[in-house]
Amino acid sequence: MTQTQKQNISVALLTFSMVFSGTTYFVIRDLISSVDPVAIALYRFFLGLGFFGPIFDNQKNNLFDNWLDGMISGLFLWLFMVLQNIGLEFTTASNSSFLTGLFIIFVPIISAFLQSEKLSRLKILELFLSILGLWVITGGLQNKFWRYPFTLSSLSLCIL
């Protein structure tokens, strides 16, 4: 397989992943009325295990070498999903996606702070455009940010 073919496949898979990920907000929002938010997170974990388990089971590396790191990461991912599901009970899918998308903004800022690095002008421009894009996609001036529950605003911290 050529490098161009690999890049095309990567872009196609990333696009598919992005579209699939974006639809989960609407699906979970509808599902929340009849299924417990914690149970939904559990179902999503089992679906992931069913899909990725056989793929990674065939790898030559021992998957349990770094089990503690995996457990810690999994705990934060679980917390992220549960908080997102609980938050979807109180707000719209687009508002939830906006708040979840804030990690794109918070990660470079917190990373620069923790590593004592200065943000470049290009990085600041990228952050501004990310904020603007999230704002426009989720309703712009019609967005009522002050009504969001605390559980959703804590999502970005869980992603870190």
Coordinates of N, CA and C in Angstrom, one line a residue:
M1 N 0.8 -1.2 0.0 CA 0.0 0.0 0.0 C 0.9 1.2 0.0
T2 N 0.6 2.2 -0.9 CA 1.4 3.4 -1.0 C 1.1 4.4 0.2
Q3 N 2.0 5.3 0.3 CA 1.8 6.3 1.4 C 0.5 7.2 1.1
T4 N 0.2 7.5 -0.2 CA -1.0 8.2 -0.5 C -2.3 7.4 -0.1
Q5 N -2.2 6.1 -0.4 CA -3.4 5.3 -0.1 C -3.6 5.2 1.4
K6 N -2.5 5.1 2.2 CA -2.6 5.1 3.6 C -3.2 6.4 4.1
Q7 N -2.7 7.5 3.6 CA -3.3 8.8 4.0 C -4.8 9.0 3.7
N8 N -5.2 8.5 2.5 CA -6.6 8.6 2.1 C -7.4 7.7 3.0
I9 N -6.9 6.5 3.4 CA -7.7 5.7 4.3 C -7.8 6.3 5.7
S10 N -6.7 6.9 6.1 CA -6.7 7.6 7.4 C -7.7 8.7 7.4
V11 N -7.7 9.5 6.4 CA -8.7 10.7 6.3 C -10.1 10.1 6.3
A12 N -10.3 9.1 5.5 CA -11.7 8.5 5.5 C -12.1 8.0 6.8
L13 N -11.2 7.3 7.5 CA -11.6 6.7 8.9 C -11.8 7.8 9.9
L14 N -10.9 8.9 9.8 CA -11.1 10.0 10.7 C -12.4 10.7 10.5
T15 N -12.8 10.9 9.2 CA -14.1 11.5 8.9 C -15.2 10.7 9.4
F16 N -15.2 9.4 9.1 CA -16.2 8.5 9.6 C -16.3 8.5 11.1
S17 N -15.2 8.5 11.8 CA -15.2 8.6 13.3 C -15.8 9.9 13.8
M18 N -15.5 11.0 13.1 CA -16.0 12.3 13.5 C -17.5 12.4 13.3
V19 N -18.0 11.9 12.2 CA -19.5 11.9 11.9 C -20.2 11.0 12.9
F20 N -19.6 9.8 13.2 CA -20.2 8.9 14.1 C -20.2 9.4 15.5
S21 N -19.1 10.1 15.9 CA -19.0 10.7 17.2 C -20.0 11.8 17.4
G22 N -20.2 12.6 16.4 CA -21.2 13.7 16.5 C -22.6 13.3 16.6
T23 N -22.9 12.1 16.1 CA -24.3 11.6 16.2 C -24.6 11.1 17.6
T24 N -23.6 10.7 18.3 CA -23.9 10.1 19.6 C -24.6 11.1 20.6
Y25 N -24.4 12.4 20.4 CA -25.0 13.3 21.3 C -26.6 13.2 21.1
F26 N -27.0 13.1 19.9 CA -28.5 13.0 19.7 C -29.0 11.7 20.1
V27 N -28.3 10.6 19.8 CA -28.7 9.3 20.2 C -28.8 9.2 21.7
I28 N -27.8 9.6 22.4 CA -27.7 9.5 23.9 C -28.8 10.4 24.5
R29 N -29.0 11.5 23.9 CA -30.1 12.5 24.4 C -31.4 11.8 24.4
D30 N -31.7 11.1 23.3 CA -33.0 10.4 23.2 C -33.0 9.1 24.2
L31 N -31.9 8.5 24.3 CA -31.8 7.3 25.1 C -31.9 7.6 26.6
I32 N -31.5 8.8 27.0 CA -31.4 9.1 28.4 C -32.7 9.1 29.1
S33 N -33.8 9.3 28.4 CA -35.2 9.3 29.0 C -35.6 7.9 29.5
S34 N -35.0 6.8 28.9 CA -35.4 5.5 29.3 C -34.3 4.6 29.9
V35 N -33.1 5.1 29.9 CA -32.0 4.3 30.4 C -31.1 5.1 31.3
D36 N -30.6 4.5 32.4 CA -29.8 5.2 33.4 C -28.5 5.7 32.7
P37 N -28.1 6.9 33.0 CA -26.8 7.5 32.4 C -25.6 6.6 32.7
V38 N -25.5 6.0 33.8 CA -24.3 5.2 34.2 C -24.4 3.9 33.3
A39 N -25.6 3.3 33.2 CA -25.7 2.1 32.3 C -25.4 2.4 30.9
I40 N -25.7 3.6 30.4 CA -25.3 3.9 29.0 C -23.8 3.9 28.8
A41 N -23.1 4.5 29.8 CA -21.6 4.5 29.7 C -21.1 3.1 29.8
L42 N -21.7 2.2 30.6 CA -21.3 0.8 30.7 C -21.5 0.1 29.3
Y43 N -22.7 0.3 28.7 CA -22.9 -0.3 27.4 C -21.9 0.2 26.4
R44 N -21.6 1.5 26.4 CA -20.6 2.0 25.4 C -19.2 1.3 25.6
F45 N -18.8 1.1 26.9 CA -17.6 0.4 27.2 C -17.6 -1.0 26.6
F46 N -18.7 -1.7 26.9 CA -18.8 -3.1 26.4 C -18.8 -3.2 24.8
L47 N -19.5 -2.2 24.2 CA -19.4 -2.2 22.7 C -18.0 -2.0 22.2
G48 N -17.3 -1.1 22.9 CA -15.9 -0.8 22.5 C -15.0 -2.1 22.7
L49 N -15.3 -2.8 23.9 CA -14.5 -4.0 24.1 C -14.8 -5.1 23.1
G50 N -16.1 -5.2 22.7 CA -16.5 -6.1 21.7 C -15.9 -5.9 20.3
F51 N -15.7 -4.6 20.0 CA -15.2 -4.2 18.7 C -13.7 -4.3 18.7
F52 N -13.0 -3.6 19.7 CA -11.6 -3.5 19.7 C -10.9 -4.7 20.4
G53 N -11.6 -5.5 21.3 CA -11.0 -6.6 22.0 C -10.3 -7.6 21.0
P54 N -11.1 -8.1 20.0 CA -10.4 -9.1 19.1 C -9.3 -8.5 18.3
I55 N -9.4 -7.2 18.0 CA -8.3 -6.6 17.2 C -7.0 -6.5 18.0
F56 N -7.1 -6.1 19.3 CA -5.9 -6.0 20.1 C -5.5 -7.3 20.7
D57 N -6.3 -8.3 20.7 CA -6.0 -9.6 21.3 C -4.9 -10.3 20.4
N58 N -4.9 -9.9 19.1 CA -4.0 -10.6 18.2 C -2.6 -9.9 18.2
Q59 N -2.4 -8.8 19.0 CA -1.2 -8.1 19.0 C -0.1 -8.9 19.7
K60 N 1.2 -8.7 19.4 CA 2.3 -9.4 20.0 C 2.6 -8.9 21.4
N61 N 2.3 -7.6 21.6 CA 2.6 -7.0 22.9 C 1.6 -7.5 24.0
N62 N 2.1 -7.6 25.2 CA 1.2 -8.0 26.3 C 0.4 -6.8 26.7
L63 N -0.9 -6.9 26.6 CA -1.8 -5.8 26.9 C -1.8 -5.4 28.4
F64 N -1.4 -6.3 29.2 CA -1.5 -6.1 30.7 C -0.2 -5.6 31.3
D65 N 0.8 -5.2 30.5 CA 2.0 -4.6 31.0 C 1.8 -3.3 31.7
N66 N 0.9 -2.5 31.1 CA 0.6 -1.2 31.6 C -0.9 -1.1 32.1
W67 N -1.3 -2.1 32.8 CA -2.7 -2.2 33.2 C -3.1 -1.0 34.2
L68 N -2.2 -0.6 35.0 CA -2.6 0.5 35.9 C -2.9 1.8 35.2
D69 N -2.0 2.1 34.2 CA -2.2 3.3 33.4 C -3.6 3.2 32.6
G70 N -3.9 2.0 32.1 CA -5.1 1.8 31.4 C -6.3 1.9 32.4
M71 N -6.2 1.5 33.6 CA -7.3 1.6 34.5 C -7.5 3.0 34.9
I72 N -6.5 3.8 35.1 CA -6.6 5.2 35.4 C -7.3 6.0 34.3
S73 N -6.8 5.7 33.1 CA -7.3 6.4 31.9 C -8.8 6.0 31.7
G74 N -9.1 4.7 31.9 CA -10.4 4.2 31.8 C -11.4 4.8 32.8
L75 N -10.9 5.0 34.0 CA -11.7 5.7 35.0 C -12.1 7.1 34.6
F76 N -11.1 7.8 34.1 CA -11.4 9.2 33.7 C -12.4 9.2 32.4
L77 N -12.2 8.2 31.5 CA -13.1 8.2 30.4 C -14.5 7.8 30.9
W78 N -14.6 6.9 31.8 CA -15.9 6.5 32.4 C -16.6 7.7 33.0
L79 N -15.8 8.5 33.8 CA -16.3 9.7 34.5 C -16.8 10.7 33.4
F80 N -16.0 10.9 32.4 CA -16.3 11.8 31.3 C -17.7 11.4 30.7
M81 N -17.8 10.1 30.4 CA -19.1 9.6 29.7 C -20.3 9.8 30.7
V82 N -20.1 9.4 31.9 CA -21.2 9.5 32.9 C -21.6 11.0 33.0
L83 N -20.7 11.9 33.2 CA -21.0 13.3 33.4 C -21.7 13.8 32.1
Q84 N -21.2 13.4 31.0 CA -21.8 13.9 29.7 C -23.2 13.4 29.6
N85 N -23.5 12.1 30.0 CA -24.8 11.6 29.9 C -25.7 12.2 30.9
I86 N -25.3 12.5 32.1 CA -26.1 13.2 33.1 C -26.4 14.6 32.6
G87 N -25.4 15.3 32.1 CA -25.6 16.6 31.5 C -26.6 16.7 30.4
L88 N -26.6 15.7 29.6 CA -27.6 15.6 28.5 C -29.0 15.6 28.9
E89 N -29.2 15.2 30.2 CA -30.6 15.3 30.7 C -31.1 16.7 30.9
F90 N -30.2 17.6 31.0 CA -30.5 19.0 31.3 C -30.3 20.0 30.2
T91 N -29.7 19.6 29.1 CA -29.5 20.5 28.0 C -29.6 19.9 26.7
T92 N -29.4 20.6 25.6 CA -29.5 20.0 24.3 C -28.2 19.3 23.8
A93 N -28.4 18.6 22.8 CA -27.2 17.8 22.2 C -26.1 18.8 21.7
S94 N -26.6 19.9 21.1 CA -25.6 20.9 20.6 C -24.8 21.6 21.7
N95 N -25.5 21.9 22.8 CA -24.9 22.5 23.9 C -23.8 21.6 24.5
S96 N -24.2 20.3 24.6 CA -23.3 19.3 25.2 C -22.1 19.2 24.3
S97 N -22.3 19.2 23.0 CA -21.1 19.0 22.1 C -20.2 20.2 22.2
F98 N -20.8 21.4 22.4 CA -20.0 22.6 22.6 C -19.1 22.5 23.8
L99 N -19.7 22.1 24.9 CA -18.9 22.0 26.2 C -17.9 20.9 26.1
T100 N -18.2 19.8 25.4 CA -17.3 18.7 25.3 C -16.1 19.2 24.4
G101 N -16.4 20.0 23.4 CA -15.4 20.5 22.5 C -14.5 21.5 23.1
L102 N -14.8 22.0 24.3 CA -13.9 22.9 25.0 C -12.6 22.3 25.3
F103 N -12.5 21.0 25.3 CA -11.2 20.4 25.7 C -10.1 20.8 24.6
I104 N -10.6 21.0 23.4 CA -9.7 21.5 22.3 C -9.0 22.8 22.7
I105 N -9.7 23.6 23.5 CA -9.2 24.9 23.9 C -8.4 24.8 25.2
F106 N -8.9 24.0 26.2 CA -8.3 23.9 27.5 C -7.0 23.1 27.5
V107 N -6.9 22.1 26.7 CA -5.7 21.3 26.7 C -4.4 22.0 26.4
P108 N -4.4 22.8 25.3 CA -3.1 23.6 25.0 C -2.8 24.6 26.1
I109 N -3.9 25.3 26.6 CA -3.7 26.3 27.6 C -3.1 25.7 28.9
I110 N -3.8 24.6 29.4 CA -3.3 24.0 30.6 C -1.9 23.4 30.4
S111 N -1.7 22.8 29.3 CA -0.4 22.1 29.0 C 0.7 23.2 29.0
A112 N 0.5 24.3 28.4 CA 1.5 25.4 28.4 C 1.7 25.9 29.8
F113 N 0.7 26.0 30.6 CA 0.8 26.4 32.0 C 1.6 25.4 32.8
L114 N 1.3 24.1 32.7 CA 2.0 23.1 33.4 C 3.4 22.9 33.0
Q115 N 3.7 23.1 31.7 CA 5.1 23.0 31.2 C 5.8 24.3 31.2
S116 N 5.3 25.3 31.7 CA 5.9 26.7 31.8 C 6.4 27.1 30.4
E117 N 5.5 26.9 29.4 CA 5.9 27.4 28.0 C 4.9 28.5 27.6
K118 N 5.4 29.4 26.8 CA 4.6 30.5 26.3 C 3.9 30.0 25.0
L119 N 2.6 30.4 24.9 CA 1.8 30.1 23.7 C 2.3 30.9 22.6
S120 N 2.5 30.3 21.4 CA 2.9 31.1 20.2 C 1.7 31.9 19.7
R121 N 2.0 32.8 18.9 CA 0.9 33.6 18.2 C 0.0 32.7 17.4
L122 N 0.7 31.8 16.7 CA -0.1 30.8 15.9 C -1.0 30.0 16.8
K123 N -0.6 29.5 17.9 CA -1.4 28.7 18.8 C -2.5 29.6 19.4
I124 N -2.3 30.8 19.7 CA -3.3 31.7 20.2 C -4.4 31.9 19.1
L125 N -4.0 32.1 17.8 CA -4.9 32.2 16.7 C -5.7 31.0 16.6
E126 N -5.1 29.8 16.6 CA -5.8 28.5 16.5 C -6.8 28.4 17.7
L127 N -6.4 28.8 18.9 CA -7.4 28.7 20.0 C -8.6 29.6 19.7
F128 N -8.3 30.8 19.3 CA -9.4 31.8 19.0 C -10.3 31.2 17.9
L129 N -9.8 30.7 16.9 CA -10.6 30.1 15.8 C -11.4 28.9 16.3
S130 N -10.8 28.1 17.2 CA -11.5 27.0 17.8 C -12.7 27.4 18.6
I131 N -12.5 28.5 19.4 CA -13.6 29.0 20.2 C -14.7 29.6 19.3
L132 N -14.3 30.3 18.3 CA -15.2 30.9 17.3 C -16.0 29.8 16.6
G133 N -15.3 28.8 16.2 CA -16.0 27.7 15.5 C -17.0 26.9 16.3
L134 N -16.6 26.7 17.6 CA -17.5 26.0 18.5 C -18.7 26.9 18.8
W135 N -18.5 28.1 18.9 CA -19.6 29.1 19.2 C -20.6 29.1 18.0
V136 N -20.1 29.3 16.8 CA -20.9 29.3 15.6 C -21.7 28.1 15.4
I137 N -21.0 26.9 15.5 CA -21.6 25.6 15.3 C -22.8 25.4 16.2
T138 N -22.7 25.8 17.5 CA -23.7 25.5 18.5 C -24.7 26.6 18.7
G139 N -24.8 27.5 17.8 CA -25.9 28.5 17.9 C -25.5 30.0 18.0
G140 N -24.3 30.3 18.2 CA -23.8 31.6 18.3 C -24.6 32.5 19.3
L141 N -25.2 33.5 18.9 CA -25.9 34.5 19.8 C -27.1 33.9 20.4
Q142 N -27.7 32.8 19.8 CA -28.9 32.2 20.4 C -28.5 31.3 21.5
N143 N -27.2 31.0 21.7 CA -26.7 30.1 22.7 C -26.9 30.7 24.1
K144 N -27.5 30.0 25.0 CA -27.6 30.5 26.4 C -26.7 29.7 27.3
F145 N -25.4 30.1 27.3 CA -24.4 29.4 28.0 C -24.6 29.4 29.5
W146 N -25.2 30.4 30.1 CA -25.3 30.5 31.5 C -26.2 29.4 32.1
R147 N -27.0 28.7 31.3 CA -28.0 27.7 31.8 C -27.3 26.3 31.9
Y148 N -26.1 26.1 31.5 CA -25.5 24.8 31.5 C -25.3 24.3 32.9
P149 N -25.5 23.0 33.1 CA -25.3 22.4 34.4 C -23.8 22.3 34.7
F150 N -23.4 22.2 36.0 CA -22.1 22.0 36.4 C -21.5 20.7 35.8
T151 N -22.3 19.7 35.7 CA -21.7 18.4 35.3 C -21.1 18.5 33.9
L152 N -21.8 19.3 33.0 CA -21.2 19.4 31.6 C -20.0 20.2 31.6
S153 N -19.9 21.3 32.4 CA -18.7 22.2 32.3 C -17.5 21.5 32.9
S154 N -17.7 20.4 33.6 CA -16.5 19.7 34.2 C -16.0 18.6 33.2
L155 N -16.6 18.5 32.1 CA -16.1 17.5 31.1 C -14.7 17.7 30.6
S156 N -14.4 18.9 30.4 CA -13.0 19.2 29.9 C -12.0 18.8 30.8
L157 N -12.2 19.0 32.1 CA -11.3 18.6 33.1 C -11.1 17.0 33.1
C158 N -12.1 16.3 32.9 CA -12.0 14.8 32.8 C -11.2 14.4 31.7
I159 N -11.2 15.1 30.6 CA -10.5 14.7 29.4 C -9.0 14.8 29.6
L160 N -8.6 15.8 30.4 CA -7.2 16.0 30.7 C -6.6 14.7 31.4

